[in-house]
Short mmCIF file of C-alpha atoms and ligand atoms in Angstrom, two decimals:
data_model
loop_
_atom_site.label_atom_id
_atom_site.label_comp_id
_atom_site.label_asym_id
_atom_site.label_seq_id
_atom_site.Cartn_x
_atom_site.Cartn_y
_atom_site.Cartn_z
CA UNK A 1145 -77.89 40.47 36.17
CA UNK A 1146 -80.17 39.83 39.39
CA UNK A 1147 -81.18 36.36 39.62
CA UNK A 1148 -82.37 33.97 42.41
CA UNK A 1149 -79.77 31.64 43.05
CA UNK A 1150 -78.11 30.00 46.34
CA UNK A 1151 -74.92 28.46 46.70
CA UNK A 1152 -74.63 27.80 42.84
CA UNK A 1153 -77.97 26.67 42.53
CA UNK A 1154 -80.90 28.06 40.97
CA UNK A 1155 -83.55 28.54 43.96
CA UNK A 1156 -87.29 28.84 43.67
CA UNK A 1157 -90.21 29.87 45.94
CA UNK A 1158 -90.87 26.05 47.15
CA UNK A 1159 -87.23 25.66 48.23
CA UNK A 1160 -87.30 28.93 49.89
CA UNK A 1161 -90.84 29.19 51.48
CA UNK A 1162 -92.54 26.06 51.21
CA UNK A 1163 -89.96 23.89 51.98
CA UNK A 1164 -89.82 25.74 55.37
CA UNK A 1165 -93.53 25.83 55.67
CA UNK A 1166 -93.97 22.19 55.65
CA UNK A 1167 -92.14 21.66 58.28
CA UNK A 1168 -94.64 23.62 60.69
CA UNK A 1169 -97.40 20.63 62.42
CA UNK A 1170 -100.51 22.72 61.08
CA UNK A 1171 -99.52 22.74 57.41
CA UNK A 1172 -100.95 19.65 55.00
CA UNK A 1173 -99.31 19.63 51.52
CA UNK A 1174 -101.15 17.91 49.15
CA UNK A 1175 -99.42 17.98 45.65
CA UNK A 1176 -100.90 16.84 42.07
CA UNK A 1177 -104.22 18.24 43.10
CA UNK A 1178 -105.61 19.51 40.40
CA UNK A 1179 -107.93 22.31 41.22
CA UNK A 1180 -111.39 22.26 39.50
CA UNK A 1181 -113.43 24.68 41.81
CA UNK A 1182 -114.33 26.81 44.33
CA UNK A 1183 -117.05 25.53 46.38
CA UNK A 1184 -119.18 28.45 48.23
CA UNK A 1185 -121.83 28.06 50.54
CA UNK A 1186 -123.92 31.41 49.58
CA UNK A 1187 -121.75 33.09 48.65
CA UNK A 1188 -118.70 32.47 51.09
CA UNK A 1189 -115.65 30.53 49.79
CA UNK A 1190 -116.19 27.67 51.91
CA UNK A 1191 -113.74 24.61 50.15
CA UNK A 1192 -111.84 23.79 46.84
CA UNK A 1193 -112.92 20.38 44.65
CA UNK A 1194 -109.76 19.02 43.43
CA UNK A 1195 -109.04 15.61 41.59
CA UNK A 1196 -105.94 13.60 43.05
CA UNK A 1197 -104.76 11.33 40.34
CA UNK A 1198 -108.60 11.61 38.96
CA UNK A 1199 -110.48 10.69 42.28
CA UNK A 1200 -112.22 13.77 43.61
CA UNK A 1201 -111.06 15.31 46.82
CA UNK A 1202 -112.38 18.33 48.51
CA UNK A 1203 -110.80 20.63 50.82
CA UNK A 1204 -112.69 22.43 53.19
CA UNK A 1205 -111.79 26.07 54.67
CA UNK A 1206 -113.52 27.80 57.82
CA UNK A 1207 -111.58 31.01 57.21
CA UNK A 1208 -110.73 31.44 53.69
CA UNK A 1209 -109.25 30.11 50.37
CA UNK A 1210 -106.05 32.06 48.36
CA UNK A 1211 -105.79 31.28 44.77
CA UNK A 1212 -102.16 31.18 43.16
CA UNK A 1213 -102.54 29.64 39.72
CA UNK A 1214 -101.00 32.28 37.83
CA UNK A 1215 -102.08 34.28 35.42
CA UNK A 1216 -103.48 31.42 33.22
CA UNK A 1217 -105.04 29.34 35.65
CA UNK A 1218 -106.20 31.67 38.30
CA UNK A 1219 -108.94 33.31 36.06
CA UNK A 1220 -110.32 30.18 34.69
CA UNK A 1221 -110.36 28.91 38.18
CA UNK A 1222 -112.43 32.16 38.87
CA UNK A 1223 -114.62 31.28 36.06
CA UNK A 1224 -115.25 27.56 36.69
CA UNK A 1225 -116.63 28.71 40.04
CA UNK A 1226 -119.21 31.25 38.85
CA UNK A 1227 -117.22 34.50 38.87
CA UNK A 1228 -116.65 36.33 35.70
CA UNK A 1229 -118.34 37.44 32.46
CA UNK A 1230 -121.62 36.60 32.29
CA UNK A 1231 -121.66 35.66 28.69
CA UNK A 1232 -118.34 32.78 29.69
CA UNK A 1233 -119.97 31.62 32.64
CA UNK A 1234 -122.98 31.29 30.69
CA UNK A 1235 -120.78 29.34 27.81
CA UNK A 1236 -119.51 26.66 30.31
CA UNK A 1237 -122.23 26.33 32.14
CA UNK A 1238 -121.88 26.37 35.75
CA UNK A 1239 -124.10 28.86 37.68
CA UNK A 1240 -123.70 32.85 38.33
CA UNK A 1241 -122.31 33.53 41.51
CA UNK A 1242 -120.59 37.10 40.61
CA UNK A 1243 -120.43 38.76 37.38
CA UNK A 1244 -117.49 40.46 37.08
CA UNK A 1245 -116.18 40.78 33.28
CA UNK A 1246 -112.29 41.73 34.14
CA UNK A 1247 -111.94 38.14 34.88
CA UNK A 1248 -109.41 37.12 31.99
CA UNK A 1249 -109.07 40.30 30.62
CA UNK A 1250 -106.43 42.69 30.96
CA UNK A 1251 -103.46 39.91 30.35
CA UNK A 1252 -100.40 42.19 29.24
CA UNK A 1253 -97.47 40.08 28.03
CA UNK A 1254 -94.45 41.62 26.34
CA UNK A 1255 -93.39 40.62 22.71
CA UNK A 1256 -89.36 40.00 22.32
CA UNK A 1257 -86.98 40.89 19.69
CA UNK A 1258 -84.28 38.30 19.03
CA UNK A 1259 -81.11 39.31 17.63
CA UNK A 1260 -77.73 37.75 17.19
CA UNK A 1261 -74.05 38.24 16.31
CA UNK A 1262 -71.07 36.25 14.85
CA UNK A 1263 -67.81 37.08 16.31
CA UNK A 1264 -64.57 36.76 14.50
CA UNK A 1265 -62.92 35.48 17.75
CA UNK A 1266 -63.06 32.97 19.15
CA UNK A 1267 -64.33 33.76 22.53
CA UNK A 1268 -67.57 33.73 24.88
CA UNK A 1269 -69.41 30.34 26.03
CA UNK A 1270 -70.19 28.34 22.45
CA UNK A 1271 -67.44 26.22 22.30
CA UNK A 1272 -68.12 25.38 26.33
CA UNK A 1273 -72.05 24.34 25.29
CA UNK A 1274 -72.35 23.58 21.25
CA UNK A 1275 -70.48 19.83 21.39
CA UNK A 1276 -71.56 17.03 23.56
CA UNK A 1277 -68.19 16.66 25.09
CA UNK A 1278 -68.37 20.08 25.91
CA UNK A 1279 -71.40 20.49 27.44
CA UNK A 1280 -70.52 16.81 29.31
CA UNK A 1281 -67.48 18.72 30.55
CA UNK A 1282 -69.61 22.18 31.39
CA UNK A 1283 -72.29 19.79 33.23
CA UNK A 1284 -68.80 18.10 35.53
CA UNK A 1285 -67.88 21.57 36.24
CA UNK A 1286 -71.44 22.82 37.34
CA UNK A 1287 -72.20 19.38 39.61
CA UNK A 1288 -68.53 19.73 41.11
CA UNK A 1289 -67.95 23.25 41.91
CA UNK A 1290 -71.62 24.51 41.34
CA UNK A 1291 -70.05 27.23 38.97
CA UNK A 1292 -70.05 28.11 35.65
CA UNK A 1293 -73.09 28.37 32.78
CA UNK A 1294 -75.19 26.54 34.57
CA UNK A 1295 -75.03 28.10 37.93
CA UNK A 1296 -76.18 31.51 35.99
CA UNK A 1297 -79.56 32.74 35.09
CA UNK A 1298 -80.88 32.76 31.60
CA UNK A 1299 -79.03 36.36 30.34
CA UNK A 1300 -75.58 37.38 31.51
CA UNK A 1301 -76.56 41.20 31.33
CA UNK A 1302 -78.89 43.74 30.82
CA UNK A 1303 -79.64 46.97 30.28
CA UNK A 1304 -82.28 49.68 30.10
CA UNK A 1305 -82.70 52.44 27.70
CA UNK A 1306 -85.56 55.50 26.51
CA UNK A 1307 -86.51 54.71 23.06
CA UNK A 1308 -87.75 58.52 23.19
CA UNK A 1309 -85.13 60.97 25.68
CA UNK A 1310 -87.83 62.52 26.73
CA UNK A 1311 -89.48 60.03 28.55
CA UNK A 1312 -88.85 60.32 32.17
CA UNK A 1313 -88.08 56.49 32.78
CA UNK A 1314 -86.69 54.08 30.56
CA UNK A 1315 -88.98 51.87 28.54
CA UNK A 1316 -86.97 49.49 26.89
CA UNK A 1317 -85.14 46.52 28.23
CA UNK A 1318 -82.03 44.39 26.46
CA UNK A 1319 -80.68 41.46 27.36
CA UNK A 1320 -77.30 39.25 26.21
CA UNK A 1321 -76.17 35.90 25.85
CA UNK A 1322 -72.23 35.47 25.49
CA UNK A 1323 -73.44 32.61 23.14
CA UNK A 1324 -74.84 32.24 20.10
CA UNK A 1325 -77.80 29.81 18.88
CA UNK A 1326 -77.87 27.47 16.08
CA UNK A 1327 -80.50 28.87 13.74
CA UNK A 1328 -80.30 26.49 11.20
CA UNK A 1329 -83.50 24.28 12.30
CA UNK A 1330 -86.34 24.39 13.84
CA UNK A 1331 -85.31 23.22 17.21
CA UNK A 1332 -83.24 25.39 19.85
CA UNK A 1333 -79.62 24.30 20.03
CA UNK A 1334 -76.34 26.76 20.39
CA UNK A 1335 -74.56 27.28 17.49
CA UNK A 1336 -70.84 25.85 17.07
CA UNK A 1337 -69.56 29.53 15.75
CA UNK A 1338 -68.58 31.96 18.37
CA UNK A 1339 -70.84 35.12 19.15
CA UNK A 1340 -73.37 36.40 20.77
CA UNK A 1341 -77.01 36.89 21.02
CA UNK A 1342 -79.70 39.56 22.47
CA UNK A 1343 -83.49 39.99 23.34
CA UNK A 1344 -85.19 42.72 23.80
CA UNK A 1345 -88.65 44.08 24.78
CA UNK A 1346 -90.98 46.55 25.77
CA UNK A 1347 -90.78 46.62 29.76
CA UNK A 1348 -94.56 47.93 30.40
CA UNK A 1349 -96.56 47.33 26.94
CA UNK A 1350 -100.23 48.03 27.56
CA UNK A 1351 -102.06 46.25 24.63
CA UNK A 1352 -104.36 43.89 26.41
CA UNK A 1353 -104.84 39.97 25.85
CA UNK A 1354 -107.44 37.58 27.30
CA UNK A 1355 -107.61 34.14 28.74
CA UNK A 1356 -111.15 32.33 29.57
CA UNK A 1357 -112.32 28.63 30.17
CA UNK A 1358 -114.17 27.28 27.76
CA UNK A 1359 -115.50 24.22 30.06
CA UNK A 1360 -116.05 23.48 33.41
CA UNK A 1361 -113.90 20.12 32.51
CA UNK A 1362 -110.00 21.77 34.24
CA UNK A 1363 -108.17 19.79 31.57
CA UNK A 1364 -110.28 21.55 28.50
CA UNK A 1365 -107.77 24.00 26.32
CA UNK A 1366 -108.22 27.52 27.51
CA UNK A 1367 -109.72 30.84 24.86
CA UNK A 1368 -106.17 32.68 24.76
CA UNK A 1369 -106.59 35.88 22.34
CA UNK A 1370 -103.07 36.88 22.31
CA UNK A 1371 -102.25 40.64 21.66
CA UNK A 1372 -99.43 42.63 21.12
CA UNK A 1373 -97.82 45.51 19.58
CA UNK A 1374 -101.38 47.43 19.05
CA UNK A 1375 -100.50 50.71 19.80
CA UNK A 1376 -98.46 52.77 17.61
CA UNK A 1377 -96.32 53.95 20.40
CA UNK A 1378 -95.59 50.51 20.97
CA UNK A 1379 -94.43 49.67 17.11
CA UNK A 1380 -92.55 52.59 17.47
CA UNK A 1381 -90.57 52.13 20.83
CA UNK A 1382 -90.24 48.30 19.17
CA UNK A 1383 -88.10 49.22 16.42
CA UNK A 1384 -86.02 51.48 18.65
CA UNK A 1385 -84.94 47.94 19.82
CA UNK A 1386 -83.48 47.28 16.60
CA UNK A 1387 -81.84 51.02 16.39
CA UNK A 1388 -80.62 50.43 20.06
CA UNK A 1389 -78.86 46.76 19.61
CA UNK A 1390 -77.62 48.23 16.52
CA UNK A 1391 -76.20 50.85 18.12
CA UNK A 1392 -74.11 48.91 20.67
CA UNK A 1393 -73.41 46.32 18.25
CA UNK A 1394 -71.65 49.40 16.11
CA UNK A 1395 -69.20 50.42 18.75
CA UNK A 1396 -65.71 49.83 19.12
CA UNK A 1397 -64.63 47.44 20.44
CA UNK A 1398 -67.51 45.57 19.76
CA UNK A 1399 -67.86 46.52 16.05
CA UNK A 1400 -64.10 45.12 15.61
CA UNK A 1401 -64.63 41.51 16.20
CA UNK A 1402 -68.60 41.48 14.27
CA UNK A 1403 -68.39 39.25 11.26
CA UNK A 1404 -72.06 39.35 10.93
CA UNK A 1405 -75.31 39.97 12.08
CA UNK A 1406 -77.03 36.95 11.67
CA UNK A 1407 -80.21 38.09 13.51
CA UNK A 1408 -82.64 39.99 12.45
CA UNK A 1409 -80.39 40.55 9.42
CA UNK A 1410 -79.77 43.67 7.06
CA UNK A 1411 -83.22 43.14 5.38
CA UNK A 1412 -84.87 44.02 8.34
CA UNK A 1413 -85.14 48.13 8.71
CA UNK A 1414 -88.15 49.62 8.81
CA UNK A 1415 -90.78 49.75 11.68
CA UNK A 1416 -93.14 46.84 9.74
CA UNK A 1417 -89.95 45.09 9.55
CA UNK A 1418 -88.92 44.94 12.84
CA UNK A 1419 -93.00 44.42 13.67
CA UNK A 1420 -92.88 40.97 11.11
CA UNK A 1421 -89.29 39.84 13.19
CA UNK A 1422 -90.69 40.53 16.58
CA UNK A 1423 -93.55 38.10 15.86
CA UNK A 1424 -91.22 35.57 14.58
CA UNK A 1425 -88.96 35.82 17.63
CA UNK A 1426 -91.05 34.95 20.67
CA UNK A 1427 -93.22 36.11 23.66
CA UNK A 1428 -91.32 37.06 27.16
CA UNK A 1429 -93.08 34.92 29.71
CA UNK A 1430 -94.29 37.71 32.04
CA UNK A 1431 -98.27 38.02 31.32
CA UNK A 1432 -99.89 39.56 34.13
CA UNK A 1433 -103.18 41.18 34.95
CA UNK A 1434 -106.37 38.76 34.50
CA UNK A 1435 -107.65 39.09 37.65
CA UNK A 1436 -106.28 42.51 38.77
CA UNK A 1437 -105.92 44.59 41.67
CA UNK A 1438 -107.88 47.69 41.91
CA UNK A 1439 -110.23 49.94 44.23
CA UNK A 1440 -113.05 49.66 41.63
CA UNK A 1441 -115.37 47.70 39.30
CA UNK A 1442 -112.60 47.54 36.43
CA UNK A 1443 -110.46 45.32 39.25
CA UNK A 1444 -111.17 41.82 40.02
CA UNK A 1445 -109.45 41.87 43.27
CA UNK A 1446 -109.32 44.68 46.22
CA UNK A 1447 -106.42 46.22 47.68
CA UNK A 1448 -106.26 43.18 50.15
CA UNK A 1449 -105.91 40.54 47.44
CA UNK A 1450 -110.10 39.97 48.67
CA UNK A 1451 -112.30 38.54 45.01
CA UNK A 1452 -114.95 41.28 44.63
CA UNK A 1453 -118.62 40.11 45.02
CA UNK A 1454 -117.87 37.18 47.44
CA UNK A 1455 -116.55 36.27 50.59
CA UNK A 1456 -113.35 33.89 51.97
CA UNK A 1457 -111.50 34.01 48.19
CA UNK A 1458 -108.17 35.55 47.47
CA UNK A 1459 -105.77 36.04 44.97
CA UNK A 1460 -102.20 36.14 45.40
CA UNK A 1461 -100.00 35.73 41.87
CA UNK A 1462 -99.02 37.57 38.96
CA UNK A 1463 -102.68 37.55 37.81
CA UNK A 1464 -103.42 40.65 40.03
CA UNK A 1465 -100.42 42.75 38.89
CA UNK A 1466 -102.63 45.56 37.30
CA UNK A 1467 -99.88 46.89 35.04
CA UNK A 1468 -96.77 44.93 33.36
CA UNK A 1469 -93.80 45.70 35.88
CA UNK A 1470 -91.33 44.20 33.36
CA UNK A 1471 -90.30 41.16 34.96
CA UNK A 1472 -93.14 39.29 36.90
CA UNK A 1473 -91.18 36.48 39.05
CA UNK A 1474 -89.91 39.17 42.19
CA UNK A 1475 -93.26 40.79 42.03
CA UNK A 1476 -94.98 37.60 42.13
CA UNK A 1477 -92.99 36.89 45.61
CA UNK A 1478 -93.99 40.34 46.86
CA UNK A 1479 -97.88 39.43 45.98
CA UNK A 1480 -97.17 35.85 47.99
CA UNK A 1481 -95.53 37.97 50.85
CA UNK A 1482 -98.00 40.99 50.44
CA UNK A 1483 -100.66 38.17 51.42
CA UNK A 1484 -98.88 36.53 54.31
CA UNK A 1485 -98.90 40.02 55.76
CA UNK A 1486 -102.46 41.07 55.38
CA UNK A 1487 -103.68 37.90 56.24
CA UNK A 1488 -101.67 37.87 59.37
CA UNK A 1489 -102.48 41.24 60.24
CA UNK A 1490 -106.46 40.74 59.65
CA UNK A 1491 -106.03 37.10 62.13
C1 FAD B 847 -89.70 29.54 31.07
C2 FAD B 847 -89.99 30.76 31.91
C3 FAD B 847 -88.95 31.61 32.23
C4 FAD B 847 -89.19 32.74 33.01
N1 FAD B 847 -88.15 33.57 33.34
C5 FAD B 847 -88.37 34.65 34.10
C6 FAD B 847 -87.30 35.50 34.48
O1 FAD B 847 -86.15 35.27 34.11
N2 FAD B 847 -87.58 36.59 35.25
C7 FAD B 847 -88.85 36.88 35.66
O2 FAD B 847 -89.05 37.90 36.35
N3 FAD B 847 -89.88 36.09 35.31
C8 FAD B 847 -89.68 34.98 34.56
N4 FAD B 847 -90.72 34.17 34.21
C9 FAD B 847 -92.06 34.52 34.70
C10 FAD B 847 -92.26 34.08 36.14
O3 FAD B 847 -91.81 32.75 36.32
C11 FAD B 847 -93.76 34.16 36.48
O4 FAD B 847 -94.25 35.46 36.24
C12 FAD B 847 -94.03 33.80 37.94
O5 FAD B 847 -93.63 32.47 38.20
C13 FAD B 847 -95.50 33.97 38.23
O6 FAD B 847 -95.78 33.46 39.52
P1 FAD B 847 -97.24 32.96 39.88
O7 FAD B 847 -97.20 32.54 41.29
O8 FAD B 847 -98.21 33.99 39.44
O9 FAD B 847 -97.53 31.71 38.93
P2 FAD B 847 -96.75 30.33 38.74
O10 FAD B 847 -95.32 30.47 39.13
O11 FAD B 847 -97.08 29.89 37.36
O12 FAD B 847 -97.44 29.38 39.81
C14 FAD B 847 -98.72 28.86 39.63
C15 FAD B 847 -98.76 27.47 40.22
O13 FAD B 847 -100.09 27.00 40.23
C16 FAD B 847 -100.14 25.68 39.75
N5 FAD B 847 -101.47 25.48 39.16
C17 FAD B 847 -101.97 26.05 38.04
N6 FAD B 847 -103.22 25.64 37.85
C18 FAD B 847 -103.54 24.82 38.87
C19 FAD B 847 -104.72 24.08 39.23
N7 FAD B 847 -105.85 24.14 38.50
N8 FAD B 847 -104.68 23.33 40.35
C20 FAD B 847 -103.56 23.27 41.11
N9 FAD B 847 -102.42 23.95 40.84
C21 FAD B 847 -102.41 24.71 39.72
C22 FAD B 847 -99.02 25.60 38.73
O14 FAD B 847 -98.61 24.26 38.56
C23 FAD B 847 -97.95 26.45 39.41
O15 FAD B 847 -97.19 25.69 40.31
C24 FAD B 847 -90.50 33.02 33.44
C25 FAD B 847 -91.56 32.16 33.11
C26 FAD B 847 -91.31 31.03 32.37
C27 FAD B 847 -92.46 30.11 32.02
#
């Protein structure tokens, strides 16, 4: 499976860009800034209030201010500064600088379902991980030769599959973990028999979710109302999940060496089943959307990343992906380079 990794190590956007950026004589990095506002003269972007370690600081822009919270903090950013729905500006009281009621809306997050095996053999990564003299002896390998478990991404493989033939692209995605957790607390641990375990989910769900300040204070808890799974479609492609990891879980020579499947379990079957065990398993980490992309009023941002009804603000993370893509981390690197181009381009 793809994943973003250099020389054994997993990489990330502030080794790759950042670090580089920082080297350049015109860049200041400030980090634990906390951002609290937009500050607008008019109603031009014209500086960002931050608090350093809880003393106010303010940064001040003569061209223009980009946004890259993420989908959580980027519309409650928005929305501390005046831009959003009237009735949650209104409800944290700061004043109206540009109604705009997609702010927060649209979040579209995909719901997982877990599901596990126990092998007969003993084979795959549990007894490298499930002991602490194992995983001392896994850890030795990875710091050493910068191989092994560690060195990988979260899921060894994937795969893709129609949960209807007829559709012309495939809309489910499955994961797989040569491993197998220990499901017999609360806590996440791996699990000292050998097997193996799966998640899958929807790859573009459309039932919408929401996420809007409730303060102008940055540290107050945010209004998440979390949706999934509304549309029958949906439930129905869902439980194909179940029929699909079934499926490849029935096949020689996999079938041979299955001693059980420990998740879901034969008690779940039907579509409210499989509904019930997706809401137990967990959510995938890829919401997207609150402060989309668009060429008209149900957008937040235009086609240049530009925040409608003011001037000098962008937006360049997940938060303007207008549709789920599947996985958001690649696509939130295009956004990030998307913007360096545009904004070069318009200089
Ligand atoms: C545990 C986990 C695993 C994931 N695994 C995968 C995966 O395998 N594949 C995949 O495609 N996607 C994965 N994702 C999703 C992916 O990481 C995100 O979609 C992607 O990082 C989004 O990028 P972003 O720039 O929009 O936001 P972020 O990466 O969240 O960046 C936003 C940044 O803004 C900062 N910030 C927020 N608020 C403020 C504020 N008020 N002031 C100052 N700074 C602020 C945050 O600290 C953060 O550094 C995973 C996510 C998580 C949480």
């Amino acid at each position: 499976m793809p994943i973003i990794t250099k020389n054994g190590r997993r990489w990330n956007t502030a080794r790759s860009f950042l670090a580089q950026a920082r080297k350049r004589k015109h860049v200041t990095y400030q980090s634990h800034a906390h951002g609290v506002r937009v500050l607008f003269d008019g109603n031009r972007a014209t500086g960002l209030e931050t608090l350093v370690k809880g003393k106010r600081r303010l940064f001040r822009a003569r061209k223009e201010i980009i946004l890259a919270g993420g989908t959580m903090e980027t519309p409650m950013l928005l929305e501390r500064s005046g831009i959003g729905a009237g009735e949650v500006i209104k409800r944290i009281g700061v004043p109206l600088l540009a109604e705009n009621p997609n702010v927060g809306e649209h979040a579209v997050e995909q719901r997982m379902f877990a599901a596990q095996w126990k092998i007969s053999k003993q084979m795959g990564l549990n007894e490298q991980l499930s002991t602490q003299m194992a995983q001392m002896r896994t850890g030795a390998k990875y710091l050493i030769e910068r191989d092994g478990i560690i060195s990988t991404g979260a899921y060894e493989l994937a795969a893709v599959a129609k949960s209807d033939p007829s559709l012309p692209v495939a809309d489910l995605w499955l994961q797989f973990n040569p491993f197998m957790n220990d499901i017999s607390g609360a806590g996440f641990g791996v699990g000292a028999d050998p097997g193996f375990s799966a998640a899958g989910y929807l790859r573009q769900p459309t039932t919408e979710s929401s996420v809007h300040a409730t303060s102008a204070d940055p540290f107050a808890p945010a209004e998440i109302v979390a949706n999934y799974l509304e549309h029958e479609s949906e439930q129905v492609a869902q439980h194909r999940l179940l029929e699909a990891f079934r499926g490849i879980a029935s096949q020689s020579p996999l079938a041979d060496m299955i001693d059980e499947e420990q998740v879901p379990g034969p008690a779940v079957q039907t579509r409210e089943d499989a509904i019930a065990h997706s809401w137990a398993s967990s959510h995938a980490l890829h919401a997207c959307g609150t402060a989309r992309m668009g060429s008209g009023d149900d957008s937040v941002v235009d086609g240049s990343l530009r925040v409608r009804g003011v001037e000098g603000l962008r937006v360049a993370d997940a938060s303007v992906l207008p549709s789920q893509p599947g996985n958001t981390m690649a696509p939130a690197i295009g956004i990030g380079a998307m913007a360096a181009r545009i904004i070069a381009a318009e200089a």
